[in-house]
Short mmCIF file of C-alpha atoms in Angstrom, two decimals:
data_model
loop_
_atom_site.label_atom_id
_atom_site.label_comp_id
_atom_site.label_asym_id
_atom_site.label_seq_id
_atom_site.Cartn_x
_atom_site.Cartn_y
_atom_site.Cartn_z
CA GLY A 42 -5.96 -2.13 -21.68
CA LYS A 43 -6.88 -5.31 -19.75
CA ARG A 44 -9.72 -3.73 -17.80
CA ASP A 45 -11.26 -2.25 -20.91
CA LYS A 46 -11.04 -5.60 -22.68
CA VAL A 47 -12.69 -7.47 -19.80
CA LYS A 48 -15.41 -4.82 -19.61
CA ARG A 49 -16.08 -5.08 -23.34
CA GLU A 50 -16.32 -8.90 -23.11
CA ARG A 51 -18.72 -8.70 -20.16
CA ILE A 52 -20.95 -6.23 -21.99
CA PHE A 53 -20.90 -8.46 -25.08
CA LEU A 54 -21.86 -11.57 -23.07
CA GLU A 55 -24.64 -9.72 -21.26
CA GLY A 56 -25.98 -8.59 -24.63
CA VAL A 57 -25.96 -12.18 -25.93
CA VAL A 58 -27.80 -13.43 -22.85
CA LYS A 59 -30.43 -10.68 -23.08
CA LYS A 60 -30.88 -11.35 -26.79
CA ARG A 61 -31.50 -15.07 -26.09
CA GLU A 62 -33.96 -14.26 -23.32
CA ARG A 63 -35.91 -11.88 -25.61
CA LYS A 64 -36.01 -14.60 -28.27
CA LYS A 65 -37.38 -17.16 -25.78
CA ARG A 66 -40.07 -14.75 -24.59
CA LEU A 67 -41.04 -14.01 -28.18
CA ILE A 68 -41.34 -17.72 -29.03
CA THR A 69 -43.42 -18.33 -25.87
CA LEU A 70 -45.67 -15.43 -26.77
CA ILE A 71 -46.13 -16.62 -30.36
CA ILE A 72 -47.07 -20.14 -29.21
CA GLY A 73 -49.08 -19.14 -26.14
CA ILE A 74 -51.47 -16.57 -27.56
CA PRO A 75 -53.07 -18.84 -30.20
CA LEU A 76 -53.27 -21.67 -27.67
CA ILE A 77 -55.07 -19.50 -25.12
CA MET A 78 -57.36 -18.08 -27.79
CA GLY A 79 -58.19 -21.56 -29.06
CA LEU A 80 -59.05 -22.86 -25.60
CA SER A 81 -61.18 -19.79 -24.87
CA PHE A 82 -63.04 -20.19 -28.16
CA GLN A 83 -63.77 -23.84 -27.46
CA PHE A 84 -65.04 -23.07 -23.98
CA PHE A 85 -67.26 -20.12 -24.74
CA SER A 86 -68.46 -20.77 -28.28
CA HIS A 87 -71.79 -22.33 -29.30
CA ARG A 88 -71.89 -24.27 -32.54
CA LYS A 89 -74.94 -23.81 -34.72
CA ASP A 90 -75.02 -27.34 -36.09
CA GLY A 91 -76.56 -28.62 -32.87
CA LYS A 92 -73.55 -30.67 -31.79
CA GLU A 93 -72.40 -30.62 -28.21
CA THR A 94 -69.88 -27.93 -27.19
CA GLU A 95 -67.94 -27.30 -24.01
CA SER A 96 -70.53 -24.71 -22.98
CA SER A 97 -73.61 -26.87 -23.57
CA PHE A 98 -74.73 -30.50 -23.69
CA MET A 99 -77.60 -32.51 -25.11
CA ILE A 100 -80.15 -35.06 -23.88
CA THR A 101 -82.80 -37.18 -25.59
CA VAL A 102 -86.28 -38.03 -24.28
CA LEU A 103 -87.99 -41.15 -25.68
CA VAL A 104 -91.79 -41.09 -25.39
CA HIS A 105 -93.51 -44.48 -25.11
CA GLY A 106 -96.62 -46.30 -23.95
CA LYS A 107 -97.30 -48.76 -21.15
CA GLU A 108 -95.69 -51.69 -23.00
CA GLY A 109 -92.21 -50.16 -22.64
CA PRO A 110 -89.73 -48.21 -24.82
CA LYS A 111 -90.71 -50.15 -27.95
CA ASP A 112 -94.35 -49.12 -27.52
CA GLN A 113 -94.21 -46.06 -29.79
CA ILE A 114 -97.75 -44.77 -29.41
CA ILE A 115 -97.10 -41.32 -30.92
CA SER A 116 -94.67 -40.07 -33.57
CA GLY A 117 -94.18 -36.84 -35.46
CA GLU A 118 -96.71 -34.96 -33.35
CA GLY A 119 -96.61 -33.10 -30.05
CA ASP A 120 -93.72 -31.78 -27.95
CA VAL A 121 -91.71 -32.68 -24.87
CA LEU A 122 -91.37 -29.94 -22.24
CA LEU A 123 -88.15 -29.66 -20.21
CA ASP A 124 -88.10 -27.45 -17.10
CA PHE A 125 -84.75 -26.64 -15.50
CA GLY A 126 -83.87 -23.67 -13.32
CA SER A 127 -86.35 -20.97 -14.33
CA THR A 128 -86.27 -22.07 -17.98
CA ARG A 129 -88.75 -24.09 -20.01
CA GLU A 130 -87.57 -25.61 -23.27
CA LYS A 131 -89.81 -27.33 -25.85
CA GLU A 132 -88.71 -29.77 -28.54
CA PRO A 133 -90.89 -31.60 -31.11
CA ILE A 134 -91.36 -35.37 -31.02
CA ASN A 135 -89.90 -36.85 -34.22
CA ASN A 136 -91.05 -39.88 -36.21
CA GLU A 137 -89.09 -42.18 -33.87
CA GLY A 138 -90.95 -40.86 -30.82
CA GLU A 139 -87.92 -38.91 -29.60
CA ALA A 140 -87.32 -35.29 -28.62
CA THR A 141 -83.72 -34.02 -28.50
CA PHE A 142 -82.60 -31.00 -26.49
CA LYS A 143 -79.32 -29.96 -28.13
CA GLU A 144 -78.05 -26.93 -26.21
CA ILE A 145 -78.65 -27.13 -22.47
CA PRO A 146 -76.29 -24.68 -20.71
CA TYR A 147 -73.38 -26.53 -19.13
CA GLN A 148 -74.09 -24.92 -15.74
CA PHE A 149 -77.16 -27.16 -15.37
CA LEU A 150 -75.21 -30.41 -15.74
CA GLY A 151 -76.03 -32.64 -12.74
CA THR A 152 -79.04 -30.57 -11.66
CA LYS A 153 -82.68 -31.68 -11.38
CA ALA A 154 -85.18 -31.08 -14.17
CA ARG A 155 -88.75 -32.09 -15.04
CA ILE A 156 -90.15 -33.53 -18.26
CA ASN A 157 -93.74 -33.44 -19.51
CA ILE A 158 -95.67 -33.83 -22.74
CA ASP A 159 -97.66 -31.28 -24.73
CA HIS A 160 -99.94 -32.91 -27.31
CA PRO A 161 -103.13 -31.91 -29.14
CA GLN A 162 -104.78 -35.12 -27.90
CA PRO A 163 -105.25 -35.71 -24.15
CA TYR A 164 -101.98 -37.58 -23.52
CA ALA A 165 -100.51 -37.36 -20.04
CA THR A 166 -97.43 -38.68 -18.26
CA VAL A 167 -97.82 -41.73 -16.03
CA VAL A 168 -95.57 -39.96 -13.50
CA PRO A 169 -96.76 -36.32 -13.31
CA ASN A 170 -93.87 -33.83 -13.66
CA GLN A 171 -91.36 -36.65 -13.94
CA GLU A 172 -88.05 -35.62 -12.35
CA ILE A 173 -84.68 -36.40 -13.92
CA THR A 174 -81.03 -35.54 -13.28
CA LEU A 175 -79.44 -33.85 -16.28
CA LYS A 176 -76.46 -35.78 -17.67
CA ARG A 177 -74.63 -35.20 -20.94
CA ASN A 178 -75.69 -37.39 -23.87
CA GLU A 179 -78.20 -39.21 -21.62
CA SER A 180 -81.46 -40.78 -22.83
CA TYR A 181 -84.56 -40.59 -20.65
CA TYR A 182 -87.82 -42.51 -20.97
CA LEU A 183 -91.18 -40.78 -20.62
CA GLU A 184 -94.15 -43.14 -20.26
CA ILE A 185 -97.46 -41.64 -21.33
CA TYR A 186 -101.08 -42.71 -21.68
CA LEU A 187 -104.16 -41.41 -23.42
CA LYS A 188 -106.71 -40.02 -20.97
CA GLY A 189 -110.43 -40.65 -21.28
CA LEU A 190 -110.32 -44.29 -22.43
CA ASN A 191 -112.11 -45.56 -19.33
CA LYS A 192 -115.69 -44.73 -20.29
CA ILE A 193 -118.07 -43.74 -23.07
CA ASN A 194 -121.38 -41.90 -22.84
CA GLY A 195 -124.28 -41.60 -25.22
CA ARG A 196 -127.99 -41.64 -25.96
CA VAL A 197 -130.27 -43.93 -27.97
CA TRP A 198 -133.40 -42.93 -29.91
CA ASP A 199 -136.25 -44.57 -31.80
CA PHE A 200 -135.67 -43.94 -35.53
CA GLU A 201 -139.34 -43.52 -36.42
CA THR A 202 -140.77 -41.75 -33.39
CA GLU A 203 -137.59 -39.89 -32.36
CA GLN A 204 -138.41 -40.80 -28.77
CA VAL A 205 -135.63 -41.86 -26.40
CA LEU A 206 -135.26 -45.59 -25.79
CA ASP A 207 -134.72 -47.09 -22.37
CA SER A 208 -133.42 -50.59 -21.56
CA VAL A 209 -131.17 -50.74 -24.63
CA ARG A 210 -128.20 -53.01 -23.97
CA VAL A 211 -124.91 -51.34 -24.93
CA ALA A 212 -121.93 -53.73 -25.06
CA TYR A 213 -118.21 -53.72 -25.81
CA MET A 214 -116.07 -56.87 -25.63
CA GLY A 215 -118.26 -58.57 -23.04
CA VAL A 216 -118.80 -55.46 -20.90
CA SER A 217 -122.29 -53.97 -21.04
CA THR A 218 -124.75 -51.49 -19.57
CA TYR A 219 -128.33 -50.33 -20.27
CA THR A 220 -129.88 -47.00 -21.21
CA ASP A 221 -131.97 -45.31 -18.53
CA SER A 222 -135.48 -43.84 -18.84
CA PHE A 223 -134.00 -40.82 -20.64
CA GLY A 224 -132.15 -42.96 -23.18
CA TRP A 225 -128.74 -42.17 -21.65
CA PHE A 226 -125.98 -44.71 -21.00
CA GLU A 227 -122.49 -44.67 -19.54
CA LEU A 228 -120.26 -47.67 -20.20
CA GLN A 229 -117.22 -48.16 -17.95
CA ILE A 230 -114.29 -49.75 -19.81
CA PRO A 231 -111.80 -51.87 -17.81
CA ASP A 232 -108.08 -51.17 -18.20
CA ASP A 233 -107.31 -54.41 -20.03
CA ILE A 234 -109.67 -53.67 -22.96
CA GLN A 235 -109.22 -49.91 -23.26
CA SER A 236 -108.35 -48.69 -26.73
CA LYS A 237 -108.12 -45.49 -28.74
CA PHE A 238 -110.82 -46.85 -31.06
CA ILE A 239 -113.67 -49.11 -29.95
CA GLY A 240 -116.90 -50.57 -31.35
CA LEU A 241 -120.27 -50.64 -29.55
CA ASP A 242 -123.15 -53.08 -29.99
CA PHE A 243 -126.78 -52.01 -29.36
CA PHE A 244 -129.57 -54.53 -28.57
CA LYS A 245 -133.23 -54.10 -27.68
CA PRO A 246 -136.08 -56.57 -28.16
CA GLY A 247 -138.27 -55.50 -31.07
CA TYR A 248 -135.49 -53.44 -32.67
CA GLU A 249 -132.82 -54.13 -35.26
CA TYR A 250 -129.32 -54.85 -33.93
CA GLN A 251 -126.90 -51.95 -34.53
CA LYS A 252 -123.13 -51.66 -34.30
CA LEU A 253 -120.97 -48.52 -34.28
CA ASP A 254 -117.26 -48.77 -35.06
CA SER A 255 -114.31 -46.38 -34.71
CA ILE A 256 -115.68 -44.66 -31.60
CA THR A 257 -113.02 -42.54 -29.84
CA PRO A 258 -113.60 -42.32 -26.07
CA HIS A 259 -110.66 -39.90 -25.56
CA THR A 260 -112.45 -37.17 -27.53
CA PHE A 261 -115.21 -37.17 -24.86
CA GLN A 262 -117.86 -36.94 -27.56
CA GLU A 263 -121.24 -38.40 -26.71
CA VAL A 264 -122.49 -41.24 -28.90
CA GLU A 265 -125.92 -40.79 -30.44
CA ILE A 266 -127.69 -43.52 -32.36
CA SER A 267 -131.22 -44.35 -33.48
CA LEU A 268 -132.63 -47.89 -33.71
CA ARG A 269 -135.22 -49.09 -36.21
CA GLN A 270 -138.14 -51.25 -35.10
CA LEU A 271 -138.33 -54.74 -36.58
CA LYS A 272 -140.96 -55.07 -39.29
#
């Protein structure tokens, strides 16, 4: 009697305890699996809308001229090159003069990288292979300049005889030079008056004054002009 009753009660209580433990494990499992899956998805997934994820980050490079960040000398043309690790990424420069790199692998956060410009015109960086440290959501400034603005070459002819003219004065904003015996000239342009577009004045006694506008030194094209004799 009594022993059997006690035994039955003990078995009943053990069954209740085991049932509660199974229920707790089941609840933990139901809650835990989605949580783990959610965290894993956030960590490993890449979103296609370009927004930053836990597995990548973005940076922005602002391209500007010598007057500072507000000197937007190019827009909507060319690319910024980003070198990190053994990878080279290229992003276009938008109308605000910016290039945004949206999915840099998270493993490169805090590492060194280099930025450069690729443009159809001869633009170059003031600091060659400018080095930066990659930080999430950081903006970097890339100062550039247009090469080839420091001089212009050309040749001057006589309109009627088609013979070369020597001793022709070629001037730009107070800076001048003269053609040699072969009609050639090379005008050096100081930094403070360099421009993407310039105008040249041509003088020679006995000849009509001539002026050429919209000359582009950075294209490295030689200027050719003929002067008419005064009547």
